[in-house]
């Protein structure tokens, strides 16, 4: 049975199957990038199912084989900002509230993550209780490369990865495949792509998904990133971006040199914000982390680097962003700290 949750097209396929409610991201032509309508539709559905005794648990899936979700609809957000549309910030307000709903949802939420999961897709998939990845799963939070920051709960999720792995992910946009994502705690279970349809069908028949997920779970093998952890922990524990880069420059080997080059290609402002996020998020609860993210996004949307990053990667595709400032030495720490101050309209509220 299909549930009507919104009067506008939402690019969602919502249905009840047996004991479970299924929400499918259904925008494969755009790698299931989240629109505002999708965010609202998911929230309305979860609200309706919260106290529905016929829904024991919820399953997120996605259409297509390339991506669970590659993020939010960044081009649309860019266009709203360039047009001076005041509704731009409302996408993030609703998205972050949805992330908090998923994190605190009283019924188990399982995400079947096949393909790319980045940005807004992480907010949908990784904030739920169970995260099932296939051999095609590819997780990343690459936002600093477009002058943005790792949001949708990244402030909470990344600092809780082993050691300093989350800081490395935040500053480099590094990609984790199945075994690495399991090692990082991003995935709770691993299931081959060929068995995901069978798993989804079986999930509809159970009230508690955990025993079934455990039965389907497979060993993804060794995590390549585990071998890098001594270096990641040694270098990315440094308190500033400059000290991290200096430590990379002083380290022998191709990995350190490539990592330093990668970081230097990102927005200097975004790098400073992301590192501060990791430091602050490690000791805060989820809702506090989401309030921080709303503060950051409220300011970053009024700056330059986000629009320049989107221009260079998505619009002109020249991959030659002109960051302002481009020199990390010109970063004003007072300006960075201002991103963590409540905006004029007030903090994000929940409920």
Tab-separated table of C-alpha atoms in Angstrom:
chain	number	residue	atom	x	y	z
A	1	UNK	CA	0.000	0.000	0.000
A	2	UNK	CA	1.344	3.411	-0.904
A	3	UNK	CA	1.147	6.246	1.613
A	4	UNK	CA	0.469	9.801	0.472
A	5	UNK	CA	2.756	12.039	2.509
A	6	UNK	CA	2.992	15.233	0.529
A	7	UNK	CA	0.964	17.035	-2.106
A	8	UNK	CA	4.018	17.766	-4.256
A	9	UNK	CA	6.163	15.264	-6.187
A	10	UNK	CA	8.802	13.983	-3.787
A	11	UNK	CA	10.801	11.424	-5.823
A	12	UNK	CA	10.029	8.871	-3.132
A	13	UNK	CA	8.398	5.454	-3.326
A	14	UNK	CA	6.722	4.795	0.010
A	15	UNK	CA	4.959	1.559	0.862
A	16	UNK	CA	4.004	-0.802	3.637
A	17	UNK	CA	5.135	-4.372	3.200
A	18	UNK	CA	4.240	-6.848	5.870
A	19	UNK	CA	5.560	-5.567	9.183
A	20	UNK	CA	7.854	-2.911	7.739
A	21	UNK	CA	7.578	0.490	6.173
A	22	UNK	CA	9.791	1.022	3.127
A	23	UNK	CA	11.019	4.410	1.934
A	24	UNK	CA	12.835	4.363	-1.407
A	25	UNK	CA	14.813	7.328	-2.693
A	26	UNK	CA	13.591	7.341	-6.282
A	27	UNK	CA	15.600	9.869	-8.231
A	28	UNK	CA	18.235	7.678	-9.880
A	29	UNK	CA	18.835	10.072	-12.785
A	30	UNK	CA	20.303	12.513	-10.211
A	31	UNK	CA	22.037	9.820	-8.119
A	32	UNK	CA	19.152	10.155	-5.655
A	33	UNK	CA	20.276	13.622	-4.587
A	34	UNK	CA	17.876	14.915	-1.956
A	35	UNK	CA	15.409	17.660	-2.796
A	36	UNK	CA	13.452	19.668	-0.269
A	37	UNK	CA	10.335	17.734	-1.255
A	38	UNK	CA	12.087	14.438	-0.499
A	39	UNK	CA	13.176	15.705	2.903
A	40	UNK	CA	9.637	16.790	3.731
A	41	UNK	CA	8.163	13.564	2.403
A	42	UNK	CA	10.478	11.391	4.508
A	43	UNK	CA	9.756	13.444	7.613
A	44	UNK	CA	5.982	13.235	7.089
A	45	UNK	CA	6.191	9.485	6.588
A	46	UNK	CA	8.274	8.872	9.693
A	47	UNK	CA	5.943	11.064	11.737
A	48	UNK	CA	2.938	9.075	10.484
A	49	UNK	CA	4.585	5.715	11.198
A	50	UNK	CA	5.972	6.590	14.631
A	51	UNK	CA	2.860	5.462	16.532
A	52	UNK	CA	1.411	3.160	13.881
A	53	UNK	CA	1.207	-0.325	15.433
A	54	UNK	CA	1.259	-1.994	12.007
A	55	UNK	CA	4.767	-0.644	11.287
A	56	UNK	CA	7.377	-2.432	13.420
A	57	UNK	CA	10.429	-0.971	11.714
A	58	UNK	CA	11.503	1.153	8.740
A	59	UNK	CA	13.767	0.335	5.796
A	60	UNK	CA	15.471	2.892	3.532
A	61	UNK	CA	16.417	1.786	0.021
A	62	UNK	CA	17.300	3.612	-3.188
A	63	UNK	CA	16.629	3.240	-6.903
A	64	UNK	CA	19.395	2.462	-9.363
A	65	UNK	CA	22.761	0.790	-8.952
A	66	UNK	CA	25.072	3.793	-8.809
A	67	UNK	CA	24.107	5.538	-5.589
A	68	UNK	CA	22.085	5.304	-2.434
A	69	UNK	CA	22.329	9.101	-2.481
A	70	UNK	CA	25.163	11.319	-3.648
A	71	UNK	CA	24.065	14.180	-1.384
A	72	UNK	CA	21.690	17.113	-1.461
A	73	UNK	CA	20.556	18.953	-4.564
A	74	UNK	CA	23.522	21.326	-4.424
A	75	UNK	CA	22.845	22.973	-7.780
A	76	UNK	CA	19.372	24.017	-6.637
A	77	UNK	CA	20.747	25.368	-3.357
A	78	UNK	CA	23.363	27.304	-5.338
A	79	UNK	CA	20.678	28.784	-7.600
A	80	UNK	CA	18.568	29.847	-4.624
A	81	UNK	CA	21.550	31.571	-3.062
A	82	UNK	CA	22.534	33.380	-6.233
A	83	UNK	CA	18.928	34.578	-6.587
A	84	UNK	CA	18.890	35.804	-2.996
A	85	UNK	CA	15.974	33.504	-2.202
A	86	UNK	CA	15.393	33.495	1.580
A	87	UNK	CA	13.948	29.972	1.428
A	88	UNK	CA	17.449	28.585	0.811
A	89	UNK	CA	18.147	28.126	4.523
A	90	UNK	CA	14.837	26.299	5.013
A	91	UNK	CA	16.155	23.258	3.165
A	92	UNK	CA	18.871	22.874	5.772
A	93	UNK	CA	16.559	23.604	8.681
A	94	UNK	CA	14.236	20.803	7.559
A	95	UNK	CA	17.056	18.447	6.609
A	96	UNK	CA	18.836	18.772	9.956
A	97	UNK	CA	15.573	18.290	11.843
A	98	UNK	CA	14.984	15.139	9.782
A	99	UNK	CA	18.473	13.888	10.664
A	100	UNK	CA	17.620	14.320	14.347
A	101	UNK	CA	14.309	12.468	13.883
A	102	UNK	CA	16.112	9.539	12.242
A	103	UNK	CA	18.776	9.442	14.964
A	104	UNK	CA	16.184	9.361	17.787
A	105	UNK	CA	13.463	7.327	16.041
A	106	UNK	CA	11.875	4.851	18.473
A	107	UNK	CA	11.573	2.071	15.894
A	108	UNK	CA	14.576	0.429	14.210
A	109	UNK	CA	15.617	2.074	10.959
A	110	UNK	CA	17.705	0.048	8.510
A	111	UNK	CA	19.393	1.561	5.455
A	112	UNK	CA	20.389	-0.706	2.557
A	113	UNK	CA	23.328	1.266	1.191
A	114	UNK	CA	24.300	0.127	-2.294
A	115	UNK	CA	26.612	2.449	-4.214
A	116	UNK	CA	27.654	5.990	-3.370
A	117	UNK	CA	26.555	7.544	-0.091
A	118	UNK	CA	27.706	11.108	0.458
A	119	UNK	CA	26.469	14.355	1.964
A	120	UNK	CA	22.717	14.371	2.465
A	121	UNK	CA	22.607	10.648	1.763
A	122	UNK	CA	24.783	10.104	4.827
A	123	UNK	CA	22.247	12.017	6.885
A	124	UNK	CA	19.496	9.633	5.796
A	125	UNK	CA	21.469	6.378	5.953
A	126	UNK	CA	24.067	6.662	8.681
A	127	UNK	CA	21.935	8.276	11.381
A	128	UNK	CA	19.687	5.187	11.492
A	129	UNK	CA	20.246	2.207	13.779
A	130	UNK	CA	21.403	-0.344	11.190
A	131	UNK	CA	23.512	0.422	8.106
A	132	UNK	CA	23.918	-2.394	5.597
A	133	UNK	CA	26.534	-1.944	2.886
A	134	UNK	CA	27.273	-3.951	-0.245
A	135	UNK	CA	30.607	-4.457	-1.984
A	136	UNK	CA	29.639	-1.418	-4.089
A	137	UNK	CA	29.225	0.909	-1.108
A	138	UNK	CA	31.368	4.048	-1.282
A	139	UNK	CA	31.136	6.454	1.660
A	140	UNK	CA	32.612	9.952	1.689
A	141	UNK	CA	32.076	13.414	3.120
A	142	UNK	CA	33.847	15.506	0.440
A	143	UNK	CA	32.230	18.854	1.248
A	144	UNK	CA	35.422	20.832	1.946
A	145	UNK	CA	36.209	20.394	-1.751
A	146	UNK	CA	33.260	22.616	-2.678
A	147	UNK	CA	33.741	25.215	0.046
A	148	UNK	CA	31.186	23.590	2.326
A	149	UNK	CA	31.587	21.392	5.438
A	150	UNK	CA	30.708	17.822	6.527
A	151	UNK	CA	27.165	18.372	7.787
A	152	UNK	CA	24.003	16.184	8.226
A	153	UNK	CA	25.446	14.837	11.458
A	154	UNK	CA	29.092	14.704	10.388
A	155	UNK	CA	29.957	16.739	13.481
A	156	UNK	CA	28.737	13.801	15.577
A	157	UNK	CA	29.482	10.807	13.328
A	158	UNK	CA	33.053	11.500	12.235
A	159	UNK	CA	34.653	12.150	15.644
A	160	UNK	CA	33.269	8.769	16.747
A	161	UNK	CA	35.164	6.835	14.095
A	162	UNK	CA	38.257	4.999	15.395
A	163	UNK	CA	41.143	7.249	16.403
A	164	UNK	CA	41.510	10.281	14.149
A	165	UNK	CA	39.973	8.606	11.127
A	166	UNK	CA	37.030	11.019	11.157
A	167	UNK	CA	39.324	14.038	11.043
A	168	UNK	CA	41.173	12.522	8.082
A	169	UNK	CA	37.830	11.940	6.343
A	170	UNK	CA	36.648	15.489	7.056
A	171	UNK	CA	39.809	17.194	5.780
A	172	UNK	CA	40.488	15.017	2.746
A	173	UNK	CA	37.048	13.814	1.643
A	174	UNK	CA	38.596	10.340	1.630
A	175	UNK	CA	36.417	7.521	0.332
A	176	UNK	CA	35.702	4.326	2.273
A	177	UNK	CA	34.657	1.124	0.549
A	178	UNK	CA	32.796	-1.697	2.281
A	179	UNK	CA	35.505	-3.104	4.580
A	180	UNK	CA	36.798	0.344	5.513
A	181	UNK	CA	33.283	1.618	6.194
A	182	UNK	CA	32.669	-1.357	8.492
A	183	UNK	CA	35.950	-0.675	10.284
A	184	UNK	CA	34.964	2.982	10.690
A	185	UNK	CA	31.596	2.117	12.214
A	186	UNK	CA	29.739	3.645	9.280
A	187	UNK	CA	28.332	0.221	8.403
A	188	UNK	CA	26.920	-2.205	10.946
A	189	UNK	CA	26.446	-5.101	8.498
A	190	UNK	CA	27.802	-6.217	5.119
A	191	UNK	CA	25.663	-8.036	2.554
A	192	UNK	CA	26.513	-8.767	-1.099
A	193	UNK	CA	24.591	-6.735	-3.654
A	194	UNK	CA	23.226	-9.970	-5.119
A	195	UNK	CA	21.409	-10.690	-1.826
A	196	UNK	CA	20.011	-7.222	-1.042
A	197	UNK	CA	16.669	-7.864	-2.754
A	198	UNK	CA	16.287	-11.096	-0.806
A	199	UNK	CA	17.145	-9.287	2.412
A	200	UNK	CA	14.613	-6.553	1.692
A	201	UNK	CA	11.901	-9.124	1.049
A	202	UNK	CA	12.696	-10.957	4.275
A	203	UNK	CA	12.789	-7.724	6.292
A	204	UNK	CA	9.117	-7.227	5.483
A	205	UNK	CA	8.301	-10.438	7.344
A	206	UNK	CA	9.995	-9.732	10.681
A	207	UNK	CA	9.236	-7.376	13.544
A	208	UNK	CA	12.854	-7.161	14.709
A	209	UNK	CA	15.392	-6.736	11.886
A	210	UNK	CA	18.526	-7.485	13.921
A	211	UNK	CA	18.475	-11.322	13.895
A	212	UNK	CA	17.865	-11.297	10.161
A	213	UNK	CA	20.635	-8.766	9.525
A	214	UNK	CA	22.985	-10.891	11.614
A	215	UNK	CA	22.094	-13.978	9.562
A	216	UNK	CA	22.779	-12.163	6.279
A	217	UNK	CA	25.967	-10.474	7.513
A	218	UNK	CA	29.230	-11.425	5.790
A	219	UNK	CA	32.895	-10.748	6.500
A	220	UNK	CA	34.072	-7.954	4.176
A	221	UNK	CA	37.711	-8.899	4.676
A	222	UNK	CA	40.523	-6.722	5.986
A	223	UNK	CA	40.105	-2.942	5.935
A	224	UNK	CA	42.941	-1.284	3.997
A	225	UNK	CA	42.582	1.909	6.035
A	226	UNK	CA	43.439	0.002	9.224
A	227	UNK	CA	47.084	-0.175	8.110
A	228	UNK	CA	47.154	3.632	7.862
A	229	UNK	CA	45.754	4.252	11.332
A	230	UNK	CA	49.106	4.731	13.112
A	231	UNK	CA	49.994	7.541	10.685
A	232	UNK	CA	46.469	8.974	10.657
A	233	UNK	CA	46.380	9.059	14.457
A	234	UNK	CA	49.849	10.575	14.738
A	235	UNK	CA	49.305	13.310	12.179
A	236	UNK	CA	45.617	14.191	12.435
A	237	UNK	CA	45.721	14.615	16.212
A	238	UNK	CA	47.518	17.936	15.623
A	239	UNK	CA	45.421	20.906	16.799
A	240	UNK	CA	45.588	23.039	13.630
A	241	UNK	CA	45.387	22.514	9.894
A	242	UNK	CA	48.811	24.102	9.536
A	243	UNK	CA	50.374	21.639	11.962
A	244	UNK	CA	48.694	18.714	10.238
A	245	UNK	CA	50.114	19.847	6.895
A	246	UNK	CA	53.558	20.371	8.429
A	247	UNK	CA	53.489	16.850	9.843
A	248	UNK	CA	52.478	15.446	6.460
A	249	UNK	CA	55.250	17.401	4.735
A	250	UNK	CA	57.773	16.019	7.196
A	251	UNK	CA	56.628	12.418	6.707
A	252	UNK	CA	58.288	10.214	4.087
A	253	UNK	CA	56.332	8.258	1.539
A	254	UNK	CA	53.790	8.778	-1.192
A	255	UNK	CA	50.743	8.613	1.095
A	256	UNK	CA	51.753	11.643	3.141
A	257	UNK	CA	52.683	13.677	0.069
A	258	UNK	CA	49.442	12.825	-1.730
A	259	UNK	CA	47.386	13.586	1.387
A	260	UNK	CA	49.043	16.983	1.793
A	261	UNK	CA	48.358	17.842	-1.857
A	262	UNK	CA	44.764	16.759	-1.474
A	263	UNK	CA	44.178	18.913	1.600
A	264	UNK	CA	45.824	21.943	-0.016
A	265	UNK	CA	43.348	21.723	-2.907
A	266	UNK	CA	40.392	22.305	-0.549
A	267	UNK	CA	38.897	25.566	0.673
A	268	UNK	CA	41.159	26.902	3.444
A	269	UNK	CA	38.124	28.305	5.244
A	270	UNK	CA	36.250	25.008	5.034
A	271	UNK	CA	39.272	23.116	6.323
A	272	UNK	CA	39.462	25.295	9.427
A	273	UNK	CA	35.722	24.928	10.018
A	274	UNK	CA	35.840	21.148	9.569
A	275	UNK	CA	38.733	20.683	11.985
A	276	UNK	CA	36.974	22.805	14.601
A	277	UNK	CA	33.833	20.712	14.047
A	278	UNK	CA	35.727	17.509	14.777
A	279	UNK	CA	37.175	18.974	17.957
A	280	UNK	CA	33.828	20.269	19.213
A	281	UNK	CA	31.647	17.387	18.076
A	282	UNK	CA	33.593	14.763	20.001
A	283	UNK	CA	32.063	15.873	23.310
A	284	UNK	CA	28.560	16.979	22.277
A	285	UNK	CA	25.283	15.123	21.905
A	286	UNK	CA	23.605	14.804	18.542
A	287	UNK	CA	21.183	17.707	18.838
A	288	UNK	CA	23.999	20.012	19.977
A	289	UNK	CA	25.990	18.928	16.929
A	290	UNK	CA	23.060	19.726	14.650
A	291	UNK	CA	22.701	23.173	16.227
A	292	UNK	CA	26.386	23.764	15.485
A	293	UNK	CA	25.866	22.703	11.883
A	294	UNK	CA	22.913	25.034	11.478
A	295	UNK	CA	25.056	27.886	12.800
A	296	UNK	CA	27.796	27.026	10.328
A	297	UNK	CA	25.528	26.693	7.312
A	298	UNK	CA	23.712	29.935	8.148
A	299	UNK	CA	27.018	31.755	7.798
A	300	UNK	CA	28.647	29.733	5.039
A	301	UNK	CA	25.711	30.396	2.690
A	302	UNK	CA	26.486	34.105	3.016
A	303	UNK	CA	30.157	33.639	2.131
A	304	UNK	CA	32.073	33.109	-1.101
A	305	UNK	CA	33.694	29.689	-1.123
A	306	UNK	CA	30.557	27.533	-1.347
A	307	UNK	CA	29.413	29.309	-4.520
A	308	UNK	CA	32.900	29.229	-5.997
A	309	UNK	CA	33.266	25.536	-5.187
A	310	UNK	CA	29.946	24.641	-6.801
A	311	UNK	CA	30.822	26.769	-9.821
A	312	UNK	CA	34.129	24.995	-10.322
A	313	UNK	CA	32.911	21.426	-9.769
A	314	UNK	CA	29.287	21.378	-10.936
A	315	UNK	CA	28.617	24.363	-13.205
A	316	UNK	CA	31.769	25.227	-15.168
A	317	UNK	CA	33.495	21.943	-14.243
A	318	UNK	CA	36.936	23.496	-14.573
A	319	UNK	CA	37.991	22.157	-11.160
A	320	UNK	CA	39.917	25.367	-10.611
A	321	UNK	CA	38.264	27.084	-7.647
A	322	UNK	CA	39.475	30.525	-6.612
A	323	UNK	CA	39.114	30.370	-2.851
A	324	UNK	CA	38.797	33.555	-0.801
A	325	UNK	CA	41.178	33.608	0.906
A	326	UNK	CA	43.324	31.177	-1.051
A	327	UNK	CA	46.279	31.460	1.331
A	328	UNK	CA	45.732	29.647	4.652
A	329	UNK	CA	47.945	32.269	6.283
A	330	UNK	CA	45.262	34.851	5.549
A	331	UNK	CA	42.563	32.979	7.468
A	332	UNK	CA	41.109	35.090	10.263
A	333	UNK	CA	40.497	32.873	13.287
A	334	UNK	CA	37.870	35.324	14.528
A	335	UNK	CA	35.959	34.813	11.293
A	336	UNK	CA	36.201	31.023	11.696
A	337	UNK	CA	34.881	31.177	15.260
A	338	UNK	CA	31.978	33.350	14.064
A	339	UNK	CA	30.655	30.310	12.168
A	340	UNK	CA	29.916	28.677	15.514
A	341	UNK	CA	27.844	31.566	16.914
A	342	UNK	CA	24.045	31.435	16.842
A	343	UNK	CA	22.642	33.206	13.746
A	344	UNK	CA	20.483	36.308	14.036
A	345	UNK	CA	17.341	34.237	13.510
A	346	UNK	CA	18.176	31.939	16.423
A	347	UNK	CA	19.406	28.392	16.852
A	348	UNK	CA	17.921	25.335	15.250
A	349	UNK	CA	15.045	23.961	17.331
A	350	UNK	CA	13.610	20.469	17.408
A	351	UNK	CA	10.166	19.056	17.908
